[in-house]
mmCIF file of C-alpha atoms and ligand atoms in Angstrom:
data_model
loop_
_atom_site.group_PDB
_atom_site.id
_atom_site.type_symbol
_atom_site.label_atom_id
_atom_site.label_comp_id
_atom_site.label_asym_id
_atom_site.label_seq_id
_atom_site.Cartn_x
_atom_site.Cartn_y
_atom_site.Cartn_z
ATOM 1 C CA MET W 1 29.426 4.379 15.557
ATOM 2 C CA ASP W 2 28.634 7.927 14.435
ATOM 3 C CA ARG W 3 24.852 8.309 14.624
ATOM 4 C CA ILE W 4 24.798 11.240 12.288
ATOM 5 C CA ARG W 5 26.195 9.158 9.459
ATOM 6 C CA ASN W 6 23.787 6.258 10.108
ATOM 7 C CA PRO W 7 22.390 5.476 6.638
ATOM 8 C CA PHE W 8 19.303 3.470 7.661
ATOM 9 C CA SER W 9 15.790 4.828 7.545
ATOM 10 C CA PRO W 10 13.175 2.917 9.496
ATOM 11 C CA GLY W 11 9.749 4.478 9.124
ATOM 12 C CA ALA W 12 6.558 4.237 7.070
ATOM 13 C CA GLY W 13 7.276 5.314 3.513
ATOM 14 C CA SER W 14 10.875 6.425 4.272
ATOM 15 C CA PRO W 15 13.017 5.830 1.196
ATOM 16 C CA PRO W 16 15.613 3.168 2.041
ATOM 17 C CA PRO W 17 19.290 3.870 1.359
ATOM 18 C CA GLU W 18 19.288 0.849 -0.971
ATOM 19 C CA LEU W 19 16.051 -0.255 -2.641
ATOM 20 C CA ALA W 20 17.067 -3.897 -2.777
ATOM 21 C CA GLY W 21 15.400 -6.699 -4.676
ATOM 22 C CA ARG W 22 12.791 -4.621 -6.498
ATOM 23 C CA ASP W 23 14.263 -4.305 -9.991
ATOM 24 C CA GLY W 24 11.693 -6.659 -11.523
ATOM 25 C CA ILE W 25 8.660 -4.764 -10.328
ATOM 26 C CA LEU W 26 10.161 -1.381 -11.194
ATOM 27 C CA GLU W 27 10.874 -2.581 -14.686
ATOM 28 C CA GLN W 28 7.297 -3.779 -14.992
ATOM 29 C CA ALA W 29 6.135 -0.265 -14.137
ATOM 30 C CA GLN W 30 8.566 1.264 -16.617
ATOM 31 C CA VAL W 31 7.175 -0.901 -19.401
ATOM 32 C CA LEU W 32 3.622 -0.041 -18.379
ATOM 33 C CA PHE W 33 4.284 3.701 -18.533
ATOM 34 C CA GLY W 34 6.019 3.382 -21.881
ATOM 35 C CA ARG W 35 3.326 1.251 -23.455
ATOM 36 C CA ILE W 36 0.363 3.315 -22.309
ATOM 37 C CA ARG W 37 2.027 6.485 -23.593
ATOM 38 C CA ALA W 38 2.454 4.727 -26.930
ATOM 39 C CA ARG W 39 -1.255 3.717 -26.852
ATOM 40 C CA ARG W 40 -0.490 0.055 -26.490
ATOM 41 C CA PRO W 41 -2.573 -2.067 -24.140
ATOM 42 C CA GLU W 42 -0.983 -3.025 -20.845
ATOM 43 C CA LYS W 43 -2.318 -4.193 -17.514
ATOM 44 C CA SER W 44 -2.260 -1.709 -14.669
ATOM 45 C CA LEU W 45 -0.592 -2.721 -11.403
ATOM 46 C CA LEU W 46 -2.033 -3.522 -8.001
ATOM 47 C CA MET W 47 0.818 -4.287 -5.625
ATOM 48 C CA THR W 48 -0.250 -6.244 -2.613
ATOM 49 C CA GLY W 49 1.611 -7.331 0.462
ATOM 50 C CA LEU W 50 1.835 -7.093 4.225
ATOM 51 C CA ARG W 51 2.712 -3.997 6.201
ATOM 52 C CA GLY W 52 6.315 -2.898 6.106
ATOM 53 C CA VAL W 53 7.343 -4.713 2.930
ATOM 54 C CA GLY W 54 7.930 -1.481 1.020
ATOM 55 C CA LYS W 55 4.748 -0.852 -0.963
ATOM 56 C CA THR W 56 4.586 2.869 -0.229
ATOM 57 C CA VAL W 57 8.251 3.271 -1.090
ATOM 58 C CA LEU W 58 7.617 1.555 -4.439
ATOM 59 C CA LEU W 59 4.575 3.694 -5.114
ATOM 60 C CA ASN W 60 6.586 6.859 -4.529
ATOM 61 C CA GLU W 61 9.358 5.566 -6.748
ATOM 62 C CA MET W 62 6.857 4.775 -9.491
ATOM 63 C CA GLU W 63 5.403 8.263 -9.238
ATOM 64 C CA ARG W 64 8.861 9.658 -9.890
ATOM 65 C CA MET W 65 9.286 7.296 -12.848
ATOM 66 C CA ALA W 66 5.924 8.348 -14.270
ATOM 67 C CA GLN W 67 6.820 12.015 -13.952
ATOM 68 C CA SER W 68 10.110 11.518 -15.710
ATOM 69 C CA GLU W 69 8.177 9.763 -18.490
ATOM 70 C CA GLY W 70 6.142 12.958 -18.790
ATOM 71 C CA TYR W 71 3.039 11.771 -16.953
ATOM 72 C CA ARG W 72 0.788 13.990 -14.859
ATOM 73 C CA THR W 73 0.483 12.175 -11.562
ATOM 74 C CA ILE W 74 -1.997 11.948 -8.723
ATOM 75 C CA LEU W 75 -0.945 10.145 -5.553
ATOM 76 C CA VAL W 76 -3.461 9.572 -2.785
ATOM 77 C CA GLU W 77 -3.779 7.412 0.283
ATOM 78 C CA ALA W 78 -7.114 5.791 1.087
ATOM 79 C CA HIS W 79 -8.463 5.954 4.616
ATOM 80 C CA GLU W 80 -10.874 3.951 6.671
ATOM 81 C CA ASN W 81 -13.427 6.758 6.653
ATOM 82 C CA LYS W 82 -12.968 8.683 3.427
ATOM 83 C CA SER W 83 -14.712 7.849 0.187
ATOM 84 C CA LEU W 84 -12.917 7.338 -3.094
ATOM 85 C CA ALA W 85 -14.821 10.243 -4.641
ATOM 86 C CA VAL W 86 -13.874 12.690 -1.901
ATOM 87 C CA LEU W 87 -10.280 11.536 -2.122
ATOM 88 C CA LEU W 88 -9.938 12.004 -5.866
ATOM 89 C CA VAL W 89 -11.973 15.114 -6.658
ATOM 90 C CA PRO W 90 -9.521 17.810 -5.482
ATOM 91 C CA HIS W 91 -6.670 16.125 -7.371
ATOM 92 C CA LEU W 92 -8.635 15.683 -10.575
ATOM 93 C CA ARG W 93 -9.645 19.300 -10.350
ATOM 94 C CA ARG W 94 -6.019 20.401 -10.034
ATOM 95 C CA LEU W 95 -5.049 18.139 -12.913
ATOM 96 C CA LEU W 96 -7.710 19.560 -15.210
ATOM 97 C CA PHE W 97 -6.693 23.088 -14.312
ATOM 98 C CA ASP W 98 -3.070 22.278 -15.095
ATOM 99 C CA LEU W 99 -4.128 20.822 -18.442
ATOM 100 C CA ASP W 100 -6.157 23.942 -19.088
ATOM 101 C CA ARG W 101 -2.964 25.969 -18.917
ATOM 102 C CA ILE W 102 -1.253 23.923 -21.615
ATOM 103 C CA ALA W 103 -1.774 25.585 -24.938
ATOM 104 C CA GLY W 104 -3.758 23.523 -27.418
ATOM 105 C CA ALA W 105 -6.843 23.506 -29.530
ATOM 106 C CA GLY W 106 -10.046 21.700 -28.594
ATOM 107 C CA ASN W 107 -12.521 21.768 -25.775
ATOM 108 C CA LYS W 108 -11.984 18.447 -24.023
ATOM 109 C CA VAL W 109 -10.423 20.095 -20.996
ATOM 110 C CA ARG W 110 -13.388 22.370 -20.454
ATOM 111 C CA ARG W 111 -15.636 19.355 -20.913
ATOM 112 C CA GLY W 112 -13.534 17.493 -18.342
ATOM 113 C CA ILE W 113 -14.220 20.264 -15.862
ATOM 114 C CA ALA W 114 -17.936 20.197 -16.694
ATOM 115 C CA VAL W 115 -18.034 16.431 -16.143
ATOM 116 C CA LEU W 116 -16.143 16.756 -12.857
ATOM 117 C CA LYS W 117 -18.727 19.294 -11.715
ATOM 118 C CA SER W 118 -21.472 16.911 -12.738
ATOM 119 C CA PHE W 119 -19.742 14.147 -10.751
ATOM 120 C CA ILE W 120 -19.564 16.330 -7.654
ATOM 121 C CA GLY W 121 -23.282 17.026 -7.996
ATOM 122 C CA GLY W 122 -23.957 13.299 -8.181
ATOM 123 C CA ILE W 123 -22.042 12.060 -5.173
ATOM 124 C CA ARG W 124 -24.087 14.116 -2.708
ATOM 125 C CA VAL W 125 -21.376 14.380 -0.112
ATOM 126 C CA ASN W 126 -19.781 17.419 1.269
ATOM 127 C CA ILE W 127 -16.329 17.790 -0.191
ATOM 128 C CA GLY W 128 -15.752 21.179 1.340
ATOM 129 C CA ASP W 129 -15.348 24.260 -0.741
ATOM 130 C CA VAL W 130 -14.173 23.037 -4.057
ATOM 131 C CA GLU W 131 -13.823 26.379 -5.664
ATOM 132 C CA PHE W 132 -13.764 26.182 -9.407
ATOM 133 C CA GLY W 133 -13.251 29.735 -10.406
ATOM 134 C CA LEU W 134 -13.995 28.938 -14.002
ATOM 135 C CA ASP W 135 -17.323 29.815 -15.454
ATOM 136 C CA ILE W 136 -18.243 26.330 -16.582
ATOM 137 C CA GLU W 137 -21.601 24.717 -15.917
ATOM 138 C CA PRO W 138 -21.788 21.079 -14.826
ATOM 139 C CA GLU W 139 -22.619 18.769 -17.721
ATOM 140 C CA ARG W 140 -25.941 17.371 -16.542
ATOM 141 C CA GLY W 141 -26.254 13.629 -16.924
ATOM 142 C CA ALA W 142 -22.554 13.092 -17.622
ATOM 143 C CA ALA W 143 -21.453 11.613 -14.297
ATOM 144 C CA ASP W 144 -24.181 12.421 -11.790
ATOM 145 C CA SER W 145 -26.338 9.289 -11.693
ATOM 146 C CA GLY W 146 -25.146 8.700 -8.127
ATOM 147 C CA ASP W 147 -24.042 5.188 -9.092
ATOM 148 C CA LEU W 148 -20.279 5.230 -8.773
ATOM 149 C CA GLU W 149 -19.836 2.252 -11.099
ATOM 150 C CA VAL W 150 -21.359 4.344 -13.872
ATOM 151 C CA ASP W 151 -20.109 7.790 -12.907
ATOM 152 C CA LEU W 152 -16.465 7.029 -12.225
ATOM 153 C CA PRO W 153 -15.823 5.450 -15.646
ATOM 154 C CA ASN W 154 -17.430 8.492 -17.266
ATOM 155 C CA LEU W 155 -15.336 10.841 -15.182
ATOM 156 C CA PHE W 156 -12.086 8.977 -15.938
ATOM 157 C CA THR W 157 -12.968 9.012 -19.629
ATOM 158 C CA ALA W 158 -13.489 12.762 -19.626
ATOM 159 C CA VAL W 159 -10.235 13.340 -17.736
ATOM 160 C CA ALA W 160 -8.219 11.005 -19.963
ATOM 161 C CA GLU W 161 -9.664 12.548 -23.123
ATOM 162 C CA ALA W 162 -8.722 15.975 -21.832
ATOM 163 C CA ALA W 163 -5.181 14.766 -21.188
ATOM 164 C CA GLU W 164 -4.983 13.089 -24.577
ATOM 165 C CA GLU W 165 -6.071 16.265 -26.304
ATOM 166 C CA ARG W 166 -3.166 18.152 -24.694
ATOM 167 C CA GLY W 167 -0.681 15.406 -25.515
ATOM 168 C CA ALA W 168 -0.439 14.352 -21.870
ATOM 169 C CA ALA W 169 -0.839 11.070 -19.993
ATOM 170 C CA VAL W 170 -2.142 10.512 -16.476
ATOM 171 C CA ALA W 171 -0.993 8.170 -13.720
ATOM 172 C CA ILE W 172 -3.198 7.732 -10.676
ATOM 173 C CA LEU W 173 -1.397 6.102 -7.751
ATOM 174 C CA ILE W 174 -3.399 4.966 -4.744
ATOM 175 C CA ASP W 175 -2.002 3.641 -1.481
ATOM 176 C CA GLU W 176 -3.896 1.510 1.058
ATOM 177 C CA ILE W 177 -6.488 0.393 -1.506
ATOM 178 C CA GLN W 178 -7.868 -2.199 0.913
ATOM 179 C CA TYR W 179 -9.805 0.570 2.648
ATOM 180 C CA PHE W 180 -12.131 1.021 -0.326
ATOM 181 C CA SER W 181 -15.540 -0.589 -0.201
ATOM 182 C CA SER W 182 -16.214 -3.344 -2.687
ATOM 183 C CA SER W 183 -18.427 -0.993 -4.721
ATOM 184 C CA GLU W 184 -15.627 1.588 -4.877
ATOM 185 C CA LEU W 185 -13.163 -1.072 -5.973
ATOM 186 C CA SER W 186 -15.481 -2.317 -8.636
ATOM 187 C CA ALA W 187 -16.063 1.274 -9.842
ATOM 188 C CA LEU W 188 -12.292 1.678 -10.189
ATOM 189 C CA ILE W 189 -12.103 -1.592 -12.078
ATOM 190 C CA MET W 190 -14.934 -0.565 -14.417
ATOM 191 C CA ALA W 191 -13.240 2.787 -14.972
ATOM 192 C CA MET W 192 -10.002 1.067 -15.965
ATOM 193 C CA HIS W 193 -11.954 -1.263 -18.206
ATOM 194 C CA LYS W 194 -13.157 1.767 -20.104
ATOM 195 C CA MET W 195 -9.615 3.190 -20.329
ATOM 196 C CA GLN W 196 -8.472 -0.044 -21.884
ATOM 197 C CA GLN W 197 -11.366 -0.302 -24.354
ATOM 198 C CA ARG W 198 -10.775 3.214 -25.589
ATOM 199 C CA GLN W 199 -6.994 3.033 -25.304
ATOM 200 C CA LEU W 200 -6.904 6.209 -23.285
ATOM 201 C CA PRO W 201 -3.661 7.363 -21.646
ATOM 202 C CA LEU W 202 -4.549 6.779 -18.009
ATOM 203 C CA VAL W 203 -2.709 4.338 -15.776
ATOM 204 C CA LEU W 204 -3.705 3.148 -12.325
ATOM 205 C CA ILE W 205 -1.193 1.881 -9.816
ATOM 206 C CA GLY W 206 -2.450 0.700 -6.483
ATOM 207 C CA ALA W 207 -0.856 -0.679 -3.364
ATOM 208 C CA GLY W 208 -2.325 -2.263 -0.301
ATOM 209 C CA LEU W 209 -3.261 -5.434 1.454
ATOM 210 C CA PRO W 210 -4.462 -8.290 -0.721
ATOM 211 C CA ILE W 211 -7.948 -7.456 -2.091
ATOM 212 C CA LEU W 212 -8.607 -10.014 -4.812
ATOM 213 C CA PRO W 213 -10.089 -12.641 -2.492
ATOM 214 C CA GLY W 214 -12.628 -10.024 -1.363
ATOM 215 C CA LEU W 215 -13.864 -9.251 -4.862
ATOM 216 C CA ALA W 216 -16.728 -11.198 -6.291
ATOM 217 C CA GLY W 217 -18.291 -12.111 -9.611
ATOM 218 C CA GLU W 218 -17.828 -9.818 -12.568
ATOM 219 C CA SER W 219 -15.500 -7.372 -10.786
ATOM 220 C CA LYS W 220 -13.162 -10.189 -9.994
ATOM 221 C CA SER W 221 -12.898 -11.504 -13.526
ATOM 222 C CA TYR W 222 -12.461 -7.977 -14.902
ATOM 223 C CA ALA W 223 -9.814 -7.261 -12.292
ATOM 224 C CA GLU W 224 -7.863 -10.336 -13.280
ATOM 225 C CA ARG W 225 -7.885 -9.266 -16.909
ATOM 226 C CA LEU W 226 -7.072 -5.597 -16.333
ATOM 227 C CA PHE W 227 -4.477 -5.737 -13.593
ATOM 228 C CA ASN W 228 -1.326 -7.526 -12.650
ATOM 229 C CA PHE W 229 -1.195 -8.263 -8.945
ATOM 230 C CA PRO W 230 2.474 -8.421 -8.081
ATOM 231 C CA ASP W 231 3.010 -9.817 -4.615
ATOM 232 C CA ILE W 232 5.430 -7.639 -2.664
ATOM 233 C CA GLY W 233 7.049 -9.847 -0.063
ATOM 234 C CA PRO W 234 10.021 -10.085 2.244
ATOM 235 C CA LEU W 235 13.448 -10.012 0.591
ATOM 236 C CA PRO W 236 15.350 -13.243 -0.034
ATOM 237 C CA GLU W 237 18.603 -13.468 1.902
ATOM 238 C CA PRO W 238 20.992 -12.150 -0.788
ATOM 239 C CA ASP W 239 18.807 -9.035 -1.312
ATOM 240 C CA ALA W 240 18.353 -8.533 2.423
ATOM 241 C CA ALA W 241 22.131 -8.701 2.831
ATOM 242 C CA LYS W 242 22.572 -6.160 0.050
ATOM 243 C CA ALA W 243 20.003 -3.828 1.644
ATOM 244 C CA LEU W 244 22.213 -3.732 4.751
ATOM 245 C CA LYS W 245 25.704 -4.113 3.385
ATOM 246 C CA ASP W 246 25.681 -1.641 0.522
ATOM 247 C CA PRO W 247 24.646 1.416 2.576
ATOM 248 C CA ILE W 248 27.166 0.532 5.294
ATOM 249 C CA GLU W 249 29.968 0.196 2.764
ATOM 250 C CA ALA W 250 28.885 3.338 0.944
ATOM 251 C CA ALA W 251 29.407 5.112 4.281
ATOM 252 C CA GLY W 252 32.952 3.686 4.408
ATOM 253 C CA GLU W 253 32.237 1.068 7.093
ATOM 254 C CA ALA W 254 31.728 -2.700 7.124
ATOM 255 C CA ILE W 255 29.568 -5.482 8.525
ATOM 256 C CA GLU W 256 30.509 -9.103 9.039
ATOM 257 C CA GLN W 257 28.869 -11.988 7.226
ATOM 258 C CA ASP W 258 27.550 -13.724 10.331
ATOM 259 C CA ALA W 259 26.047 -10.426 11.524
ATOM 260 C CA LEU W 260 24.132 -10.174 8.248
ATOM 261 C CA HIS W 261 22.994 -13.732 8.583
ATOM 262 C CA GLU W 262 21.724 -13.158 12.116
ATOM 263 C CA ILE W 263 19.740 -10.073 11.054
ATOM 264 C CA PHE W 264 18.165 -12.090 8.273
ATOM 265 C CA ARG W 265 17.257 -14.843 10.698
ATOM 266 C CA LEU W 266 15.545 -12.372 13.033
ATOM 267 C CA THR W 267 13.789 -10.229 10.398
ATOM 268 C CA LYS W 268 12.945 -12.982 7.916
ATOM 269 C CA GLY W 269 13.873 -10.399 5.294
ATOM 270 C CA TYR W 270 11.020 -7.957 6.031
ATOM 271 C CA PRO W 271 12.242 -4.552 4.844
ATOM 272 C CA TYR W 272 10.948 -2.480 7.742
ATOM 273 C CA PHE W 273 12.665 -4.768 10.232
ATOM 274 C CA LEU W 274 15.874 -4.731 8.198
ATOM 275 C CA GLN W 275 15.996 -0.947 8.469
ATOM 276 C CA GLU W 276 15.312 -1.054 12.189
ATOM 277 C CA TRP W 277 17.994 -3.675 12.885
ATOM 278 C CA GLY W 278 20.493 -1.983 10.617
ATOM 279 C CA TYR W 279 19.858 1.354 12.288
ATOM 280 C CA GLN W 280 20.307 0.082 15.837
ATOM 281 C CA ALA W 281 23.218 -2.209 15.043
ATOM 282 C CA TRP W 282 25.054 0.762 13.542
ATOM 283 C CA ASN W 283 24.347 2.993 16.534
ATOM 284 C CA HIS W 284 25.371 0.452 19.119
ATOM 285 C CA ALA W 285 28.455 -1.034 17.492
ATOM 286 C CA THR W 286 31.530 0.528 19.031
ATOM 287 C CA ALA W 287 33.616 0.136 15.907
ATOM 288 C CA SER W 288 33.465 -1.064 12.322
ATOM 289 C CA PRO W 289 33.011 -3.812 11.204
ATOM 290 C CA ILE W 290 29.637 -4.465 12.824
ATOM 291 C CA SER W 291 29.886 -7.955 14.326
ATOM 292 C CA LEU W 292 27.539 -10.772 15.224
ATOM 293 C CA GLN W 293 27.932 -9.768 18.849
ATOM 294 C CA ASP W 294 26.854 -6.206 18.079
ATOM 295 C CA VAL W 295 23.700 -7.548 16.474
ATOM 296 C CA GLN W 296 23.003 -9.882 19.361
ATOM 297 C CA THR W 297 23.355 -7.155 21.964
ATOM 298 C CA THR W 298 20.999 -4.805 20.087
ATOM 299 C CA THR W 299 18.298 -7.387 19.471
ATOM 300 C CA GLU W 300 16.556 -6.798 22.785
ATOM 301 C CA LEU W 301 16.543 -3.065 22.186
ATOM 302 C CA VAL W 302 15.215 -3.410 18.648
ATOM 303 C CA THR W 303 12.475 -5.748 19.807
ATOM 304 C CA GLN W 304 11.528 -3.249 22.477
ATOM 305 C CA ARG W 305 11.465 -0.379 19.988
ATOM 306 C CA LEU W 306 9.364 -2.361 17.531
ATOM 307 C CA ASP W 307 6.954 -3.301 20.290
ATOM 308 C CA GLU W 308 6.631 0.333 21.326
ATOM 309 C CA ASN W 309 6.346 1.853 17.863
ATOM 310 C CA PHE W 310 5.367 -0.572 15.167
ATOM 311 C CA PHE W 311 3.257 -3.082 17.074
ATOM 312 C CA ARG W 312 1.918 -1.203 20.092
ATOM 313 C CA VAL W 313 0.070 1.476 18.086
ATOM 314 C CA ARG W 314 -1.886 -1.269 16.397
ATOM 315 C CA PHE W 315 -2.429 -3.243 19.588
ATOM 316 C CA ASP W 316 -3.805 -0.205 21.408
ATOM 317 C CA ARG W 317 -6.599 0.234 18.872
ATOM 318 C CA LEU W 318 -8.013 -3.218 19.584
ATOM 319 C CA THR W 319 -10.993 -4.152 21.723
ATOM 320 C CA PRO W 320 -10.546 -6.958 24.289
ATOM 321 C CA ARG W 321 -12.436 -9.327 22.002
ATOM 322 C CA GLU W 322 -10.201 -8.440 19.032
ATOM 323 C CA LYS W 323 -7.116 -8.969 21.176
ATOM 324 C CA GLN W 324 -8.410 -12.355 22.172
ATOM 325 C CA TYR W 325 -8.968 -13.302 18.530
ATOM 326 C CA LEU W 326 -5.452 -12.255 17.534
ATOM 327 C CA ARG W 327 -3.925 -13.905 20.587
ATOM 328 C CA THR W 328 -5.641 -17.097 19.531
ATOM 329 C CA MET W 329 -4.187 -16.789 16.044
ATOM 330 C CA ALA W 330 -0.761 -16.244 17.615
ATOM 331 C CA GLU W 331 -1.239 -19.360 19.702
ATOM 332 C CA LEU W 332 -1.621 -21.280 16.447
ATOM 333 C CA GLY W 333 1.614 -19.864 14.988
ATOM 334 C CA ALA W 334 2.505 -17.515 12.160
ATOM 335 C CA GLY W 335 -0.485 -18.350 9.942
ATOM 336 C CA PRO W 336 -2.521 -18.180 7.765
ATOM 337 C CA HIS W 337 -5.024 -20.141 9.849
ATOM 338 C CA ARG W 338 -8.352 -21.704 9.069
ATOM 339 C CA THR W 339 -11.197 -19.758 10.645
ATOM 340 C CA SER W 340 -12.599 -23.029 11.945
ATOM 341 C CA ASP W 341 -9.325 -23.792 13.755
ATOM 342 C CA ILE W 342 -9.405 -20.344 15.342
ATOM 343 C CA ALA W 343 -12.969 -20.913 16.544
ATOM 344 C CA ASP W 344 -12.087 -24.352 17.895
ATOM 345 C CA THR W 345 -9.089 -23.006 19.781
ATOM 346 C CA MET W 346 -11.249 -20.245 21.263
ATOM 347 C CA GLY W 347 -13.802 -22.849 22.180
ATOM 348 C CA VAL W 348 -16.685 -21.072 20.430
ATOM 349 C CA LYS W 349 -18.893 -21.641 17.394
ATOM 350 C CA ILE W 350 -17.428 -20.224 14.193
ATOM 351 C CA THR W 351 -20.670 -18.334 13.461
ATOM 352 C CA THR W 352 -20.198 -16.180 16.561
ATOM 353 C CA LEU W 353 -16.897 -14.824 15.260
ATOM 354 C CA GLY W 354 -18.206 -13.003 12.184
ATOM 355 C CA PRO W 355 -18.396 -9.541 13.795
ATOM 356 C CA VAL W 356 -14.952 -9.595 15.410
ATOM 357 C CA ARG W 357 -13.425 -10.827 12.174
ATOM 358 C CA ALA W 358 -15.168 -8.054 10.233
ATOM 359 C CA SER W 359 -13.946 -5.356 12.598
ATOM 360 C CA LEU W 360 -10.383 -6.677 12.481
ATOM 361 C CA ILE W 361 -10.518 -6.647 8.681
ATOM 362 C CA LYS W 362 -11.871 -3.100 8.700
ATOM 363 C CA LYS W 363 -9.011 -2.016 10.963
ATOM 364 C CA GLY W 364 -6.576 -3.604 8.534
ATOM 365 C CA MET W 365 -5.251 -6.067 11.122
ATOM 366 C CA VAL W 366 -6.188 -9.289 9.356
ATOM 367 C CA TYR W 367 -7.142 -10.270 5.833
ATOM 368 C CA SER W 368 -8.416 -13.344 4.141
ATOM 369 C CA PRO W 369 -5.755 -14.843 1.852
ATOM 370 C CA SER W 370 -8.237 -17.476 0.653
ATOM 371 C CA HIS W 371 -11.720 -18.635 1.446
ATOM 372 C CA GLY W 372 -12.074 -19.739 5.060
ATOM 373 C CA ALA W 373 -8.616 -18.563 6.051
ATOM 374 C CA MET W 374 -7.287 -15.631 8.052
ATOM 375 C CA ALA W 375 -3.842 -14.108 8.245
ATOM 376 C CA CYS W 376 -2.326 -11.168 10.037
ATOM 377 C CA THR W 377 -1.361 -8.123 7.964
ATOM 378 C CA VAL W 378 1.632 -7.297 10.149
ATOM 379 C CA PRO W 379 4.614 -9.617 9.823
ATOM 380 C CA LEU W 380 5.818 -11.217 13.051
ATOM 381 C CA PHE W 381 2.702 -9.966 14.842
ATOM 382 C CA ASP W 382 2.198 -13.430 16.317
ATOM 383 C CA GLU W 383 5.535 -13.142 18.131
ATOM 384 C CA PHE W 384 4.513 -9.720 19.420
ATOM 385 C CA MET W 385 1.125 -10.974 20.639
ATOM 386 C CA ARG W 386 2.826 -13.718 22.623
ATOM 387 C CA ARG W 387 5.080 -11.116 24.232
ATOM 388 C CA ALA W 388 2.213 -8.711 24.920
ATOM 389 C CA ILE W 389 -0.085 -11.372 26.374
ATOM 390 C CA PRO W 390 2.198 -14.168 27.549
ATOM 391 C CA ARG W 391 -0.503 -16.472 28.887
ATOM 392 C CA PHE W 392 -3.085 -17.787 26.460
ATOM 393 C CA GLU W 393 -6.555 -18.201 27.950
ATOM 394 C CA ARG W 394 -9.646 -19.190 26.082
HETATM 395 N N1 ADP A 401 13.538 -2.841 -1.069
HETATM 396 C C1 ADP A 401 13.841 -2.380 0.157
HETATM 397 N N2 ADP A 401 15.053 -2.575 0.693
HETATM 398 C C2 ADP A 401 15.328 -2.117 1.927
HETATM 399 N N3 ADP A 401 14.473 -1.425 2.701
HETATM 400 C C3 ADP A 401 13.250 -1.195 2.227
HETATM 401 C C4 ADP A 401 12.863 -1.655 0.927
HETATM 402 N N4 ADP A 401 11.590 -1.281 0.708
HETATM 403 C C5 ADP A 401 11.191 -0.610 1.817
HETATM 404 N N5 ADP A 401 12.173 -0.554 2.738
HETATM 405 C C6 ADP A 401 12.057 0.060 4.077
HETATM 406 O O1 ADP A 401 10.969 -0.591 4.735
HETATM 407 C C7 ADP A 401 10.209 0.310 5.522
HETATM 408 C C8 ADP A 401 8.740 0.201 5.167
HETATM 409 O O2 ADP A 401 8.474 0.657 3.856
HETATM 410 P P1 ADP A 401 6.997 1.076 3.402
HETATM 411 O O3 ADP A 401 7.052 1.458 1.985
HETATM 412 O O4 ADP A 401 6.439 2.072 4.376
HETATM 413 O O5 ADP A 401 6.197 -0.306 3.574
HETATM 414 P P2 ADP A 401 4.634 -0.592 3.361
HETATM 415 O O6 ADP A 401 4.049 0.561 2.610
HETATM 416 O O7 ADP A 401 4.581 -1.876 2.590
HETATM 417 O O8 ADP A 401 4.053 -0.739 4.740
HETATM 418 C C9 ADP A 401 10.839 1.687 5.304
HETATM 419 O O9 ADP A 401 11.657 1.972 6.409
HETATM 420 C C10 ADP A 401 11.685 1.521 4.054
HETATM 421 O O10 ADP A 401 12.836 2.348 4.096
HETATM 422 MG MG1 MG A 402 2.493 1.822 3.184
#
């Protein structure tokens, strides 16, 4: 069928033609934005889920919602090797400068800038040339203790008070939150605790791999009180069918029921895979409606494309030892698996596996869904590992 009119959009963060099955979570965000603007308490959101379930797409959608509710927004993506402070400073600076341009009485915006300068002085890292232009001195002692758990709450307070003074509200959206260190996460949590205590108009929305199991003690209990942790998962069959069928019909074409069912069987409803199968099935069908046979003949091609693009990039970043660990997990099935079972299957003592587990977690390949358990962050990665390394050897 005509490739130019193909409605599907496989790719990280690409908006799908039909955002299926996410009404509940979007409504939750809508209520959150409305309530915080009205100075009513509401839990912020940390969306967690595996790769390719649509977290980034939701985050982008929520940024749009926030903007249409009149929020000032900041959207950033965390990285393995970039600190939270370095990530946020340029955006907070821009935000404060924008607020400075809104007419209004008071000096909270200038104070916000002074506190941001103090914060920059405290973090002692090079953040490049953050040119301020304004003749404002850093407010000594405001946010420069060097302890992020103290400084970040003070900085957020100053920013939110500046926004409040100009009748604005702020939404900070952060993708890939699992890359933050536990001290950065707990600083964020403490900062949001302060927002809630003072009923300041600042909302945090995060997305990433599950982080709660990694938090400990006080941070964990605060986090549970301050945030909702909606689990973003694969789509149930009716939503998966809608995600495929509606865009095809909107383009004036059709797909048969058993074709939809087969795609669901193969993808298990994971959004990224739905887009990929939909895209290829459309391209390779000779005529509408797309049939079961069309799906079956494209499956090999889709698998190959996923192996080359989605899976292979991750595989290529692994050391031989890491590959062996993941191949062992794959041998055990889809997971999650007990770390002791993994060690037994590898034929080694569990204590020797700490380092390889830590490096796989750091690379975002595995996470711990509960104490003593490991799971892969990429859906269907076990099937890929068995294709990539057909013979299991311990
Ligand atoms: N609700 C949905 N329905 C259909 N496709 C979706 C949905 N959410 C996301 N997708 C598609 O899934 C793919 C992955 O989305 P993305 O937001 O990058 O996932 P994540 O950030 O969780 O890794 C994209 O191609 C996107 O178009
Ligand atoms: Mg993403």
